[in-house]
PDB file of C-alpha atoms and ligand atoms in Angstrom:
ATOM      1  CA  MET A1205      -2.743  25.385 -19.045  1.00 96.00           C
ATOM      2  CA  ILE A1206      -3.750  23.393 -15.977  1.00 98.00           C
ATOM      3  CA  SER A1207      -1.083  21.141 -14.505  1.00 98.00           C
ATOM      4  CA  LEU A1208      -1.535  18.781 -11.570  1.00 98.00           C
ATOM      5  CA  LEU A1209       0.958  16.879  -9.441  1.00 98.00           C
ATOM      6  CA  PHE A1210       0.260  13.363  -8.137  1.00 98.00           C
ATOM      7  CA  PRO A1211       2.925  12.496  -5.516  1.00 98.00           C
ATOM      8  CA  GLY A1212       3.344   9.212  -3.675  1.00 98.00           C
ATOM      9  CA  SER A1213       5.709   6.537  -2.482  1.00 98.00           C
ATOM     10  CA  PHE A1214       4.558   4.064  -5.150  1.00 98.00           C
ATOM     11  CA  ASP A1215       6.425   1.152  -3.497  1.00 98.00           C
ATOM     12  CA  PRO A1216       5.288  -0.367  -5.827  1.00 98.00           C
ATOM     13  CA  PHE A1217       2.869   1.455  -8.155  1.00 98.00           C
ATOM     14  CA  THR A1218      -0.552  -0.292  -8.062  1.00 98.00           C
ATOM     15  CA  ARG A1219      -3.626  -0.479 -10.266  1.00 98.00           C
ATOM     16  CA  GLY A1220      -5.286   1.864  -7.754  1.00 97.00           C
ATOM     17  CA  HIS A1221      -2.533   4.451  -8.332  1.00 98.00           C
ATOM     18  CA  ARG A1222      -2.858   4.010 -12.085  1.00 98.00           C
ATOM     19  CA  ASP A1223      -6.602   4.623 -11.940  1.00 98.00           C
ATOM     20  CA  ILE A1224      -6.089   7.875 -10.001  1.00 98.00           C
ATOM     21  CA  ALA A1225      -3.399   8.984 -12.502  1.00 98.00           C
ATOM     22  CA  ARG A1226      -5.646   8.122 -15.473  1.00 98.00           C
ATOM     23  CA  ARG A1227      -8.605  10.066 -14.045  1.00 98.00           C
ATOM     24  CA  ALA A1228      -6.461  13.028 -12.970  1.00 98.00           C
ATOM     25  CA  SER A1229      -4.900  13.194 -16.446  1.00 98.00           C
ATOM     26  CA  LYS A1230      -8.390  13.791 -17.874  1.00 98.00           C
ATOM     27  CA  ILE A1231      -9.028  16.905 -15.801  1.00 97.00           C
ATOM     28  CA  CYS A1232      -5.781  18.716 -16.627  1.00 98.00           C
ATOM     29  CA  ASP A1233      -3.502  19.439 -19.559  1.00 98.00           C
ATOM     30  CA  LYS A1234      -0.440  17.955 -17.894  1.00 98.00           C
ATOM     31  CA  LEU A1235      -0.094  15.545 -14.989  1.00 98.00           C
ATOM     32  CA  TYR A1236       3.208  15.087 -13.181  1.00 98.00           C
ATOM     33  CA  VAL A1237       3.443  11.851 -11.195  1.00 98.00           C
ATOM     34  CA  ALA A1238       6.183  12.236  -8.587  1.00 98.00           C
ATOM     35  CA  CYS A1239       7.835   9.299  -6.826  1.00 98.00           C
ATOM     36  CA  MET A1240       8.920  10.623  -3.441  1.00 98.00           C
ATOM     37  CA  ASN A1241      10.084   9.547  -0.006  1.00 98.00           C
ATOM     38  CA  ASN A1242       7.967   9.375   3.123  1.00 96.00           C
ATOM     39  CA  SER A1243      10.274   9.496   6.154  1.00 95.00           C
ATOM     40  CA  LYS A1244       7.953   7.118   8.071  1.00 94.00           C
ATOM     41  CA  LYS A1245       8.344   4.321   5.522  1.00 95.00           C
ATOM     42  CA  HIS A1246      11.000   1.706   4.806  1.00 95.00           C
ATOM     43  CA  TYR A1247      11.040   1.021   1.112  1.00 97.00           C
ATOM     44  CA  SER A1248      11.374  -2.300  -0.715  1.00 96.00           C
ATOM     45  CA  PHE A1249      12.317  -0.549  -3.960  1.00 97.00           C
ATOM     46  CA  SER A1250      14.841   2.264  -4.427  1.00 97.00           C
ATOM     47  CA  LEU A1251      13.629   5.656  -5.637  1.00 98.00           C
ATOM     48  CA  GLU A1252      15.135   4.886  -9.073  1.00 98.00           C
ATOM     49  CA  GLU A1253      13.304   1.546  -9.253  1.00 98.00           C
ATOM     50  CA  ARG A1254      10.028   3.154  -8.221  1.00 98.00           C
ATOM     51  CA  ILE A1255      10.445   5.869 -10.870  1.00 98.00           C
ATOM     52  CA  SER A1256      11.220   3.301 -13.554  1.00 98.00           C
ATOM     53  CA  MET A1257       8.261   1.019 -12.664  1.00 98.00           C
ATOM     54  CA  THR A1258       5.891   4.002 -12.499  1.00 98.00           C
ATOM     55  CA  LYS A1259       7.116   5.211 -15.918  1.00 98.00           C
ATOM     56  CA  ILE A1260       6.528   1.793 -17.515  1.00 98.00           C
ATOM     57  CA  SER A1261       3.074   1.579 -15.911  1.00 98.00           C
ATOM     58  CA  LEU A1262       1.985   4.938 -17.351  1.00 98.00           C
ATOM     59  CA  SER A1263       3.727   4.875 -20.729  1.00 98.00           C
ATOM     60  CA  GLU A1264       0.433   4.860 -22.664  1.00 97.00           C
ATOM     61  CA  TYR A1265      -0.627   8.313 -21.385  1.00 98.00           C
ATOM     62  CA  ASP A1266       0.667  11.201 -23.499  1.00 97.00           C
ATOM     63  CA  ASN A1267       0.051  13.995 -20.974  1.00 98.00           C
ATOM     64  CA  ILE A1268       1.623  12.227 -17.988  1.00 98.00           C
ATOM     65  CA  GLU A1269       5.262  12.766 -17.003  1.00 98.00           C
ATOM     66  CA  VAL A1270       6.864  10.707 -14.231  1.00 98.00           C
ATOM     67  CA  ILE A1271       9.488  12.393 -12.096  1.00 98.00           C
ATOM     68  CA  GLY A1272      11.256  11.675  -8.813  1.00 98.00           C
ATOM     69  CA  SER A1273      12.404  13.728  -5.863  1.00 98.00           C
ATOM     70  CA  ASP A1274      13.806  13.063  -2.416  1.00 97.00           C
ATOM     71  CA  GLY A1275      12.988  16.589  -1.274  1.00 98.00           C
ATOM     72  CA  LEU A1276       9.913  18.396  -0.015  1.00 98.00           C
ATOM     73  CA  LEU A1277       6.641  18.151  -1.895  1.00 98.00           C
ATOM     74  CA  VAL A1278       6.028  21.913  -1.757  1.00 98.00           C
ATOM     75  CA  ASP A1279       9.385  22.522  -3.455  1.00 98.00           C
ATOM     76  CA  ILE A1280       8.545  20.535  -6.576  1.00 98.00           C
ATOM     77  CA  PHE A1281       4.990  21.903  -6.500  1.00 98.00           C
ATOM     78  CA  LYS A1282       6.454  25.427  -6.568  1.00 98.00           C
ATOM     79  CA  ASP A1283       9.182  24.640  -9.124  1.00 98.00           C
ATOM     80  CA  LEU A1284       6.757  22.998 -11.567  1.00 98.00           C
ATOM     81  CA  GLY A1285       4.161  25.762 -11.104  1.00 98.00           C
ATOM     82  CA  CYS A1286       1.338  23.258 -10.647  1.00 98.00           C
ATOM     83  CA  ASN A1287      -2.262  24.322  -9.966  1.00 98.00           C
ATOM     84  CA  ALA A1288      -2.911  21.614  -7.380  1.00 98.00           C
ATOM     85  CA  VAL A1289      -1.762  18.295  -6.012  1.00 98.00           C
ATOM     86  CA  VAL A1290      -3.921  15.204  -6.557  1.00 98.00           C
ATOM     87  CA  ARG A1291      -4.219  12.348  -4.080  1.00 98.00           C
ATOM     88  CA  GLY A1292      -6.453   9.295  -4.047  1.00 97.00           C
ATOM     89  CA  ILE A1293      -8.419   8.415  -0.932  1.00 96.00           C
ATOM     90  CA  ARG A1294      -9.718   4.960  -0.040  1.00 94.00           C
ATOM     91  CA  SER A1295     -11.165   5.532   3.410  1.00 92.00           C
ATOM     92  CA  GLU A1296     -11.914   7.949   6.199  1.00 93.00           C
ATOM     93  CA  SER A1297      -8.454   7.398   7.671  1.00 94.00           C
ATOM     94  CA  ASP A1298      -6.888   8.303   4.328  1.00 94.00           C
ATOM     95  CA  PHE A1299      -8.933  11.518   4.397  1.00 96.00           C
ATOM     96  CA  ARG A1300      -7.632  12.458   7.858  1.00 96.00           C
ATOM     97  CA  TYR A1301      -4.042  11.815   6.777  1.00 96.00           C
ATOM     98  CA  GLU A1302      -4.514  13.910   3.635  1.00 97.00           C
ATOM     99  CA  ALA A1303      -6.110  16.766   5.574  1.00 97.00           C
ATOM    100  CA  GLU A1304      -3.138  16.830   7.979  1.00 97.00           C
ATOM    101  CA  MET A1305      -0.629  16.714   5.146  1.00 97.00           C
ATOM    102  CA  ALA A1306      -2.441  19.523   3.297  1.00 98.00           C
ATOM    103  CA  MET A1307      -2.403  21.685   6.413  1.00 98.00           C
ATOM    104  CA  ALA A1308       1.335  21.171   6.911  1.00 98.00           C
ATOM    105  CA  ASN A1309       2.070  21.854   3.247  1.00 98.00           C
ATOM    106  CA  ARG A1310      -0.047  25.004   3.278  1.00 98.00           C
ATOM    107  CA  MET A1311       1.950  26.268   6.276  1.00 98.00           C
ATOM    108  CA  LEU A1312       5.108  25.831   4.205  1.00 98.00           C
ATOM    109  CA  TYR A1313       3.609  27.326   1.056  1.00 98.00           C
ATOM    110  CA  PRO A1314       0.262  29.169   1.329  1.00 97.00           C
ATOM    111  CA  ALA A1315      -0.532  28.766  -2.408  1.00 97.00           C
ATOM    112  CA  TYR A1316      -0.474  24.958  -1.992  1.00 98.00           C
ATOM    113  CA  ASP A1317      -3.754  23.161  -2.683  1.00 97.00           C
ATOM    114  CA  VAL A1318      -4.917  19.583  -3.075  1.00 98.00           C
ATOM    115  CA  THR A1319      -7.707  17.755  -4.907  1.00 97.00           C
ATOM    116  CA  LEU A1320      -8.815  14.427  -3.440  1.00 98.00           C
ATOM    117  CA  LEU A1321     -10.181  11.723  -5.737  1.00 98.00           C
ATOM    118  CA  PRO A1322     -12.114   8.868  -4.138  1.00 96.00           C
ATOM    119  CA  CYS A1323     -10.791   5.600  -5.453  1.00 95.00           C
ATOM    120  CA  ARG A1324     -12.866   3.109  -7.416  1.00 94.00           C
ATOM    121  CA  ASP A1325     -14.782   0.616  -5.218  1.00 91.00           C
ATOM    122  CA  ASP A1326     -13.162  -2.431  -6.773  1.00 92.00           C
ATOM    123  CA  LEU A1327      -9.680  -1.008  -6.166  1.00 92.00           C
ATOM    124  CA  SER A1328     -10.273   0.280  -2.645  1.00 89.00           C
ATOM    125  CA  LEU A1329      -8.602  -2.657  -0.887  1.00 90.00           C
ATOM    126  CA  ILE A1330      -5.437  -2.584  -2.949  1.00 95.00           C
ATOM    127  CA  SER A1331      -2.429  -0.971  -1.318  1.00 96.00           C
ATOM    128  CA  SER A1332       1.301  -1.248  -1.887  1.00 97.00           C
ATOM    129  CA  SER A1333       1.559  -3.012   1.512  1.00 96.00           C
ATOM    130  CA  ILE A1334      -0.986  -5.671   0.506  1.00 97.00           C
ATOM    131  CA  VAL A1335       0.861  -6.191  -2.784  1.00 97.00           C
ATOM    132  CA  LYS A1336       4.138  -6.709  -0.887  1.00 96.00           C
ATOM    133  CA  GLU A1337       2.537  -9.089   1.600  1.00 95.00           C
ATOM    134  CA  VAL A1338       0.912 -11.228  -1.121  1.00 96.00           C
ATOM    135  CA  ALA A1339       4.001 -11.237  -3.358  1.00 95.00           C
ATOM    136  CA  SER A1340       6.324 -12.197  -0.499  1.00 93.00           C
ATOM    137  CA  TYR A1341       4.351 -15.445  -0.072  1.00 93.00           C
ATOM    138  CA  GLY A1342       4.476 -16.094  -3.820  1.00 91.00           C
ATOM    139  CA  GLY A1343       0.805 -15.084  -4.329  1.00 95.00           C
ATOM    140  CA  ASP A1344      -0.658 -13.809  -7.577  1.00 97.00           C
ATOM    141  CA  ILE A1345      -0.482  -9.986  -7.772  1.00 97.00           C
ATOM    142  CA  SER A1346      -1.526  -9.707 -11.423  1.00 97.00           C
ATOM    143  CA  ARG A1347      -4.845  -8.048 -10.520  1.00 96.00           C
ATOM    144  CA  MET A1348      -3.173  -5.595  -8.149  1.00 97.00           C
ATOM    145  CA  VAL A1349      -0.348  -4.006 -10.151  1.00 98.00           C
ATOM    146  CA  PRO A1350      -0.143  -2.948 -13.812  1.00 98.00           C
ATOM    147  CA  SER A1351       0.696  -5.912 -16.087  1.00 98.00           C
ATOM    148  CA  GLN A1352       3.983  -4.273 -17.176  1.00 98.00           C
ATOM    149  CA  ILE A1353       5.518  -4.620 -13.694  1.00 98.00           C
ATOM    150  CA  VAL A1354       4.001  -7.873 -12.359  1.00 97.00           C
ATOM    151  CA  GLU A1355       7.123  -9.901 -13.090  1.00 96.00           C
ATOM    152  CA  GLN A1356       9.601  -7.389 -11.668  1.00 95.00           C
ATOM    153  CA  VAL A1357       7.625  -6.945  -8.444  1.00 96.00           C
ATOM    154  CA  THR A1358       7.003 -10.677  -8.004  1.00 95.00           C
ATOM    155  CA  ASP A1359      10.627 -11.660  -8.634  1.00 93.00           C
ATOM    156  CA  ARG A1360      12.064  -9.066  -6.313  1.00 92.00           C
ATOM    157  CA  LEU A1361       9.712  -9.566  -3.388  1.00 91.00           C
ATOM    158  CA  ARG A1362       9.751 -13.336  -3.500  1.00 85.00           C
ATOM    159  CA  LYS A1363      13.553 -13.397  -3.506  1.00 62.00           C
ATOM    160  CA  ASP A1364      14.002 -10.819  -0.774  1.00 56.00           C
ATOM    161  CA  GLY A1365      11.050 -11.982   1.302  1.00 48.00           C
ATOM    162  CA  ASN A1366      10.314  -8.282   2.016  1.00 50.00           C
TER     163      ASN A1366
HETATM  164  O1  PNS B 596       2.263   7.207  -0.876  1.00 76.90           O
HETATM  165  P1  PNS B 596       2.513   7.992   0.395  1.00 76.90           P
HETATM  166  O2  PNS B 596       3.590   7.330   1.232  1.00 76.90           O
HETATM  167  O3  PNS B 596       1.254   8.217   1.181  1.00 76.90           O
HETATM  168  O4  PNS B 596       3.059   9.419  -0.070  1.00 76.90           O
HETATM  169  C1  PNS B 596       3.416  10.383   0.882  1.00 76.90           C
HETATM  170  C2  PNS B 596       4.342  11.447   0.259  1.00 76.90           C
HETATM  171  C3  PNS B 596       5.587  10.776  -0.319  1.00 76.90           C
HETATM  172  C4  PNS B 596       3.597  12.206  -0.828  1.00 76.90           C
HETATM  173  C5  PNS B 596       4.722  12.418   1.425  1.00 76.90           C
HETATM  174  O5  PNS B 596       5.358  11.712   2.468  1.00 76.90           O
HETATM  175  C6  PNS B 596       5.616  13.560   0.947  1.00 76.90           C
HETATM  176  O6  PNS B 596       5.115  14.555   0.484  1.00 76.90           O
HETATM  177  N1  PNS B 596       6.953  13.353   1.038  1.00 76.90           N
HETATM  178  C7  PNS B 596       7.914  14.336   0.614  1.00 76.90           C
HETATM  179  C8  PNS B 596       8.506  15.071   1.833  1.00 76.90           C
HETATM  180  C9  PNS B 596       7.525  16.104   2.332  1.00 76.90           C
HETATM  181  O7  PNS B 596       7.234  17.090   1.700  1.00 76.90           O
HETATM  182  N2  PNS B 596       6.980  15.861   3.544  1.00 76.90           N
HETATM  183  C10 PNS B 596       6.055  16.745   4.168  1.00 76.90           C
HETATM  184  C11 PNS B 596       4.640  16.280   3.950  1.00 76.90           C
HETATM  185  S1  PNS B 596       3.600  17.056   5.128  1.00 76.90           S
END
């Protein structure tokens, strides 16, 4: 049984994230999608909100389970007994960041490994930051985030102006 782990901030979950999850779910028996915290980021949505929106966005996939953790990635990787982590890359700078993160994680846990999936061309410019920027000005984000969460993301970001 091959199990993979797709971690991220998902603040909020985008169509780009969903495409990576969908493709990763086809190359394993079980995919865990983990909403986590990145100490360099200030979040617009709480961990609980991010978990809930990610769950709704992926509810159609039978072999995907959404979880959350505010701990270290290597700890859940170890606890779940996953074969590898999956991350999507959009650009060369994403690749550098992923290579650094993989090196640090391998120092913490030598059995750690990561598979990088290049994102689809038409989704390569979508990021959670762009979604937040557009939504905060009342723009249409329906092509950027899964349809199930468009309303929640729009309402929250427009009100808060985050
Ligand atoms: O979507 P992001 O912000 O690029 O995801 C980064 C994330 C959350 C996967 C990363 O920051 C992470 O693994 N956080 C958990 C804490 C941890 O293990 N940090 C060490 C990574 S080298």
